[in-house]
mmCIF file of N, CA and C in Angstrom:
data_model
loop_
_atom_site.group_PDB
_atom_site.id
_atom_site.type_symbol
_atom_site.label_atom_id
_atom_site.label_comp_id
_atom_site.label_asym_id
_atom_site.label_seq_id
_atom_site.Cartn_x
_atom_site.Cartn_y
_atom_site.Cartn_z
ATOM 1 N N MET P 112 0.844 -1.178 0.000
ATOM 2 C CA MET P 112 0.000 0.000 0.000
ATOM 3 C C MET P 112 0.885 1.235 0.000
ATOM 4 N N ILE P 113 0.307 2.345 -0.407
ATOM 5 C CA ILE P 113 1.001 3.632 -0.387
ATOM 6 C C ILE P 113 0.413 4.458 0.746
ATOM 7 N N LEU P 114 1.282 4.996 1.582
ATOM 8 C CA LEU P 114 0.859 5.894 2.657
ATOM 9 C C LEU P 114 1.355 7.295 2.365
ATOM 10 N N SER P 115 0.537 8.258 2.694
ATOM 11 C CA SER P 115 0.892 9.665 2.596
ATOM 12 C C SER P 115 1.266 10.147 3.991
ATOM 13 N N ILE P 116 2.441 10.736 4.102
ATOM 14 C CA ILE P 116 2.911 11.279 5.380
ATOM 15 C C ILE P 116 3.036 12.784 5.203
ATOM 16 N N ASN P 117 2.273 13.520 6.002
ATOM 17 C CA ASN P 117 2.235 14.971 5.919
ATOM 18 C C ASN P 117 2.520 15.546 7.297
ATOM 19 N N TYR P 118 3.274 16.617 7.338
ATOM 20 C CA TYR P 118 3.582 17.193 8.639
ATOM 21 C C TYR P 118 3.712 18.714 8.575
ATOM 22 N N GLU P 119 3.525 19.298 9.748
ATOM 23 C CA GLU P 119 3.756 20.713 9.969
ATOM 24 C C GLU P 119 4.617 20.780 11.231
ATOM 25 N N LEU P 120 5.852 21.183 11.050
ATOM 26 C CA LEU P 120 6.798 21.197 12.155
ATOM 27 C C LEU P 120 6.875 22.601 12.727
ATOM 28 N N SER P 121 6.661 22.711 14.015
ATOM 29 C CA SER P 121 6.518 24.016 14.666
ATOM 30 C C SER P 121 7.834 24.707 14.982
ATOM 31 N N ARG P 122 8.911 23.986 14.940
ATOM 32 C CA ARG P 122 10.203 24.587 15.267
ATOM 33 C C ARG P 122 11.137 24.479 14.075
ATOM 34 N N PRO P 123 11.070 25.432 13.151
ATOM 35 C CA PRO P 123 11.868 25.351 11.934
ATOM 36 C C PRO P 123 13.371 25.231 12.186
ATOM 37 N N GLY P 124 13.874 25.784 13.265
ATOM 38 C CA GLY P 124 15.295 25.720 13.554
ATOM 39 C C GLY P 124 15.753 24.387 14.120
ATOM 40 N N GLN P 125 14.817 23.552 14.519
ATOM 41 C CA GLN P 125 15.152 22.273 15.147
ATOM 42 C C GLN P 125 15.622 21.280 14.085
ATOM 43 N N ASN P 126 16.467 20.362 14.477
ATOM 44 C CA ASN P 126 16.981 19.348 13.565
ATOM 45 C C ASN P 126 15.987 18.185 13.477
ATOM 46 N N TYR P 127 15.367 18.045 12.328
ATOM 47 C CA TYR P 127 14.400 16.970 12.106
ATOM 48 C C TYR P 127 14.986 15.866 11.230
ATOM 49 N N GLU P 128 16.299 15.801 11.121
ATOM 50 C CA GLU P 128 16.929 14.779 10.289
ATOM 51 C C GLU P 128 16.540 13.364 10.709
ATOM 52 N N ASN P 129 16.348 13.132 12.005
ATOM 53 C CA ASN P 129 15.937 11.802 12.467
ATOM 54 C C ASN P 129 14.540 11.444 11.970
ATOM 55 N N LEU P 130 13.657 12.430 11.865
ATOM 56 C CA LEU P 130 12.332 12.191 11.313
ATOM 57 C C LEU P 130 12.444 11.795 9.849
ATOM 58 N N TYR P 131 13.222 12.542 9.078
ATOM 59 C CA TYR P 131 13.374 12.250 7.652
ATOM 60 C C TYR P 131 13.993 10.863 7.457
ATOM 61 N N LYS P 132 14.960 10.512 8.264
ATOM 62 C CA LYS P 132 15.581 9.185 8.173
ATOM 63 C C LYS P 132 14.566 8.104 8.523
ATOM 64 N N ALA P 133 13.758 8.340 9.555
ATOM 65 C CA ALA P 133 12.741 7.363 9.962
ATOM 66 C C ALA P 133 11.713 7.154 8.848
ATOM 67 N N ILE P 134 11.341 8.213 8.153
ATOM 68 C CA ILE P 134 10.407 8.081 7.028
ATOM 69 C C ILE P 134 11.040 7.215 5.939
ATOM 70 N N LYS P 135 12.269 7.508 5.585
ATOM 71 C CA LYS P 135 12.964 6.739 4.541
ATOM 72 C C LYS P 135 13.142 5.280 4.939
ATOM 73 N N ASP P 136 13.336 5.034 6.228
ATOM 74 C CA ASP P 136 13.588 3.678 6.715
ATOM 75 C C ASP P 136 12.324 2.822 6.864
ATOM 76 N N ILE P 137 11.145 3.406 6.696
ATOM 77 C CA ILE P 137 9.907 2.630 6.824
ATOM 78 C C ILE P 137 9.951 1.425 5.896
ATOM 79 N N SER P 138 10.357 1.656 4.663
ATOM 80 C CA SER P 138 10.447 0.530 3.725
ATOM 81 C C SER P 138 11.594 0.688 2.737
ATOM 82 N N GLY P 139 12.134 1.890 2.647
ATOM 83 C CA GLY P 139 13.158 2.159 1.647
ATOM 84 C C GLY P 139 12.578 2.549 0.296
ATOM 85 N N VAL P 140 11.247 2.492 0.162
ATOM 86 C CA VAL P 140 10.580 2.865 -1.088
ATOM 87 C C VAL P 140 9.724 4.086 -0.794
ATOM 88 N N TRP P 141 10.230 5.250 -1.159
ATOM 89 C CA TRP P 141 9.579 6.495 -0.793
ATOM 90 C C TRP P 141 9.764 7.535 -1.891
ATOM 91 N N CYS P 142 8.941 8.561 -1.830
ATOM 92 C CA CYS P 142 9.030 9.709 -2.732
ATOM 93 C C CYS P 142 8.763 10.957 -1.898
ATOM 94 N N HIS P 143 9.697 11.880 -1.894
ATOM 95 C CA HIS P 143 9.550 13.143 -1.164
ATOM 96 C C HIS P 143 9.028 14.166 -2.173
ATOM 97 N N LEU P 144 7.694 14.253 -2.267
ATOM 98 C CA LEU P 144 7.119 15.033 -3.347
ATOM 99 C C LEU P 144 6.946 16.508 -3.058
ATOM 100 N N MET P 145 6.842 16.903 -1.809
ATOM 101 C CA MET P 145 6.754 18.317 -1.434
ATOM 102 C C MET P 145 7.507 18.497 -0.134
ATOM 103 N N THR P 146 7.752 19.719 0.257
ATOM 104 C CA THR P 146 8.562 20.003 1.434
ATOM 105 C C THR P 146 8.120 19.207 2.653
ATOM 106 N N SER P 147 6.832 19.132 2.905
ATOM 107 C CA SER P 147 6.305 18.464 4.100
ATOM 108 C C SER P 147 5.393 17.298 3.754
ATOM 109 N N HIS P 148 5.676 16.644 2.621
ATOM 110 C CA HIS P 148 4.789 15.577 2.160
ATOM 111 C C HIS P 148 5.617 14.474 1.501
ATOM 112 N N TRP P 149 5.437 13.267 2.000
ATOM 113 C CA TRP P 149 6.118 12.081 1.473
ATOM 114 C C TRP P 149 5.086 11.028 1.116
ATOM 115 N N LEU P 150 5.425 10.185 0.152
ATOM 116 C CA LEU P 150 4.675 8.960 -0.108
ATOM 117 C C LEU P 150 5.621 7.811 0.172
ATOM 118 N N VAL P 151 5.101 6.772 0.834
ATOM 119 C CA VAL P 151 5.909 5.612 1.198
ATOM 120 C C VAL P 151 5.131 4.352 0.830
ATOM 121 N N GLN P 152 5.812 3.426 0.173
ATOM 122 C CA GLN P 152 5.195 2.130 -0.102
ATOM 123 C C GLN P 152 5.590 1.182 1.021
ATOM 124 N N THR P 153 4.589 0.578 1.664
ATOM 125 C CA THR P 153 4.850 -0.267 2.824
ATOM 126 C C THR P 153 3.694 -1.233 3.053
ATOM 127 N N SER P 154 3.962 -2.278 3.794
ATOM 128 C CA SER P 154 2.877 -3.176 4.214
ATOM 129 C C SER P 154 2.393 -2.820 5.619
ATOM 130 N N LEU P 155 3.037 -1.856 6.259
ATOM 131 C CA LEU P 155 2.642 -1.431 7.602
ATOM 132 C C LEU P 155 1.375 -0.584 7.549
ATOM 133 N N PRO P 156 0.470 -0.749 8.511
ATOM 134 C CA PRO P 156 -0.709 0.112 8.565
ATOM 135 C C PRO P 156 -0.332 1.515 9.060
ATOM 136 N N PRO P 157 -1.166 2.502 8.763
ATOM 137 C CA PRO P 157 -0.869 3.873 9.171
ATOM 138 C C PRO P 157 -0.547 4.031 10.661
ATOM 139 N N GLN P 158 -1.256 3.327 11.536
ATOM 140 C CA GLN P 158 -1.019 3.453 12.973
ATOM 141 C C GLN P 158 0.413 3.063 13.340
ATOM 142 N N GLN P 159 0.928 1.980 12.765
ATOM 143 C CA GLN P 159 2.301 1.559 13.070
ATOM 144 C C GLN P 159 3.322 2.559 12.540
ATOM 145 N N VAL P 160 3.048 3.118 11.380
ATOM 146 C CA VAL P 160 3.957 4.136 10.835
ATOM 147 C C VAL P 160 3.941 5.362 11.743
ATOM 148 N N TRP P 161 2.756 5.776 12.150
ATOM 149 C CA TRP P 161 2.644 6.909 13.080
ATOM 150 C C TRP P 161 3.467 6.647 14.339
ATOM 151 N N GLU P 162 3.347 5.464 14.911
ATOM 152 C CA GLU P 162 4.069 5.140 16.143
ATOM 153 C C GLU P 162 5.577 5.210 15.937
ATOM 154 N N ARG P 163 6.055 4.803 14.784
ATOM 155 C CA ARG P 163 7.491 4.885 14.491
ATOM 156 C C ARG P 163 7.970 6.328 14.357
ATOM 157 N N LEU P 164 7.110 7.174 13.799
ATOM 158 C CA LEU P 164 7.515 8.558 13.528
ATOM 159 C C LEU P 164 7.277 9.492 14.715
ATOM 160 N N ALA P 165 6.321 9.164 15.567
ATOM 161 C CA ALA P 165 5.928 10.063 16.663
ATOM 162 C C ALA P 165 7.077 10.372 17.609
ATOM 163 N N THR P 166 8.022 9.483 17.733
ATOM 164 C CA THR P 166 9.142 9.722 18.646
ATOM 165 C C THR P 166 10.117 10.763 18.108
ATOM 166 N N HIS P 167 9.937 11.170 16.861
ATOM 167 C CA HIS P 167 10.860 12.116 16.229
ATOM 168 C C HIS P 167 10.280 13.520 16.070
ATOM 169 N N ILE P 168 9.111 13.744 16.658
ATOM 170 C CA ILE P 168 8.502 15.073 16.576
ATOM 171 C C ILE P 168 8.175 15.567 17.978
ATOM 172 N N ASP P 169 7.905 16.863 18.074
ATOM 173 C CA ASP P 169 7.499 17.469 19.337
ATOM 174 C C ASP P 169 5.984 17.419 19.482
ATOM 175 N N LYS P 170 5.507 17.611 20.698
ATOM 176 C CA LYS P 170 4.063 17.589 20.965
ATOM 177 C C LYS P 170 3.317 18.707 20.232
ATOM 178 N N ASN P 171 4.008 19.781 19.890
ATOM 179 C CA ASN P 171 3.340 20.886 19.208
ATOM 180 C C ASN P 171 3.450 20.785 17.677
ATOM 181 N N ASP P 172 4.064 19.714 17.164
ATOM 182 C CA ASP P 172 4.104 19.460 15.726
ATOM 183 C C ASP P 172 2.832 18.723 15.310
ATOM 184 N N ASN P 173 2.551 18.723 14.025
ATOM 185 C CA ASN P 173 1.415 17.976 13.482
ATOM 186 C C ASN P 173 1.941 16.946 12.493
ATOM 187 N N LEU P 174 1.369 15.751 12.529
ATOM 188 C CA LEU P 174 1.774 14.677 11.633
ATOM 189 C C LEU P 174 0.551 13.850 11.284
ATOM 190 N N LEU P 175 0.340 13.616 9.993
ATOM 191 C CA LEU P 175 -0.808 12.847 9.515
ATOM 192 C C LEU P 175 -0.306 11.735 8.608
ATOM 193 N N VAL P 176 -0.755 10.504 8.860
ATOM 194 C CA VAL P 176 -0.416 9.353 8.029
ATOM 195 C C VAL P 176 -1.729 8.749 7.542
ATOM 196 N N ILE P 177 -1.911 8.719 6.224
ATOM 197 C CA ILE P 177 -3.150 8.167 5.664
ATOM 198 C C ILE P 177 -2.830 7.295 4.451
ATOM 199 N N ARG P 178 -3.712 6.364 4.188
ATOM 200 C CA ARG P 178 -3.551 5.485 3.031
ATOM 201 C C ARG P 178 -3.981 6.207 1.765
ATOM 202 N N VAL P 179 -3.239 5.990 0.693
ATOM 203 C CA VAL P 179 -3.533 6.599 -0.605
ATOM 204 C C VAL P 179 -4.087 5.520 -1.530
ATOM 205 N N THR P 180 -5.127 5.859 -2.243
ATOM 206 C CA THR P 180 -5.639 4.968 -3.281
ATOM 207 C C THR P 180 -5.688 5.746 -4.590
ATOM 208 N N ASN P 181 -5.737 5.043 -5.688
ATOM 209 C CA ASN P 181 -5.872 5.736 -6.965
ATOM 210 C C ASN P 181 -7.290 5.591 -7.514
ATOM 211 N N GLN P 182 -8.227 5.317 -6.635
ATOM 212 C CA GLN P 182 -9.618 5.182 -7.052
ATOM 213 C C GLN P 182 -10.429 6.335 -6.505
ATOM 214 N N PRO P 183 -11.109 7.131 -7.239
ATOM 215 C CA PRO P 183 -11.261 7.036 -8.680
ATOM 216 C C PRO P 183 -10.091 7.631 -9.450
ATOM 217 N N GLY P 184 -9.069 8.109 -8.789
ATOM 218 C CA GLY P 184 -7.903 8.657 -9.452
ATOM 219 C C GLY P 184 -7.356 9.830 -8.665
ATOM 220 N N TYR P 185 -6.398 10.474 -9.223
ATOM 221 C CA TYR P 185 -5.808 11.641 -8.592
ATOM 222 C C TYR P 185 -5.399 12.605 -9.678
ATOM 223 N N SER P 186 -5.252 13.858 -9.315
ATOM 224 C CA SER P 186 -4.782 14.841 -10.271
ATOM 225 C C SER P 186 -4.111 15.963 -9.516
ATOM 226 N N GLY P 187 -3.321 16.714 -10.182
ATOM 227 C CA GLY P 187 -2.623 17.828 -9.570
ATOM 228 C C GLY P 187 -1.467 18.272 -10.429
ATOM 229 N N TRP P 188 -0.666 19.153 -9.886
ATOM 230 C CA TRP P 188 0.480 19.689 -10.585
ATOM 231 C C TRP P 188 1.717 19.310 -9.787
ATOM 232 N N LEU P 189 2.452 18.313 -10.277
ATOM 233 C CA LEU P 189 3.640 17.813 -9.600
ATOM 234 C C LEU P 189 4.779 17.672 -10.605
ATOM 235 N N ARG P 190 5.987 17.503 -10.087
ATOM 236 C CA ARG P 190 7.134 17.234 -10.956
ATOM 237 C C ARG P 190 6.905 15.910 -11.686
ATOM 238 N N GLN P 191 7.468 15.761 -12.865
ATOM 239 C CA GLN P 191 7.274 14.538 -13.643
ATOM 240 C C GLN P 191 7.814 13.309 -12.921
ATOM 241 N N ASP P 192 8.944 13.451 -12.203
ATOM 242 C CA ASP P 192 9.487 12.289 -11.495
ATOM 243 C C ASP P 192 8.533 11.802 -10.403
ATOM 244 N N VAL P 193 7.765 12.710 -9.809
ATOM 245 C CA VAL P 193 6.773 12.311 -8.797
ATOM 246 C C VAL P 193 5.638 11.546 -9.465
ATOM 247 N N TRP P 194 5.121 12.050 -10.598
ATOM 248 C CA TRP P 194 4.066 11.326 -11.321
ATOM 249 C C TRP P 194 4.567 9.950 -11.740
ATOM 250 N N ASP P 195 5.796 9.879 -12.228
ATOM 251 C CA ASP P 195 6.365 8.596 -12.644
ATOM 252 C C ASP P 195 6.423 7.628 -11.470
ATOM 253 N N TRP P 196 6.854 8.116 -10.300
ATOM 254 C CA TRP P 196 6.929 7.271 -9.107
ATOM 255 C C TRP P 196 5.542 6.753 -8.746
ATOM 256 N N MET P 197 4.567 7.660 -8.711
ATOM 257 C CA MET P 197 3.201 7.277 -8.339
ATOM 258 C C MET P 197 2.618 6.278 -9.339
ATOM 259 N N ASN P 198 2.848 6.513 -10.606
ATOM 260 C CA ASN P 198 2.290 5.634 -11.629
ATOM 261 C C ASN P 198 2.970 4.273 -11.680
ATOM 262 N N SER P 199 4.148 4.157 -11.122
ATOM 263 C CA SER P 199 4.855 2.872 -11.146
ATOM 264 C C SER P 199 4.454 1.962 -9.985
ATOM 265 N N LYS P 200 3.670 2.455 -9.053
ATOM 266 C CA LYS P 200 3.292 1.696 -7.864
ATOM 267 C C LYS P 200 1.910 1.086 -7.990
ATOM 268 N N THR P 201 1.715 0.004 -7.282
ATOM 269 C CA THR P 201 0.414 -0.647 -7.196
ATOM 270 C C THR P 201 -0.266 -0.183 -5.915
ATOM 271 N N TYR P 202 -1.474 0.275 -6.025
ATOM 272 C CA TYR P 202 -2.228 0.750 -4.881
ATOM 273 C C TYR P 202 -3.150 -0.341 -4.413
#
C-alpha cells in the first residue's frame, strides 16, 4: 500500500533529520514530493507508521499518516518524477 505522510513542524530551527531518516527507513521505497509531504510504499498500517515517527517530533508538531488509493484517481500539478513514481506503484 502507499501511505501519505504529511507534517507541519513548529520549530523550523530544530533538527528533524531523524524524522526524515525514519520516514525513509519505513520501507526504503519512498518519494519526497513536497517540502512536508512524502509517499511511502509499505505493508505497515498507518497506525504503526505513526508510532514509528511520533518519537521524532514534538508535541506541538502535526503529523498525519493516511492510506492513498488511486480510485477514482488523482490529479494535480507535480514534478514529472513524482508522477512517474506514483504511476509505477500498485495501490
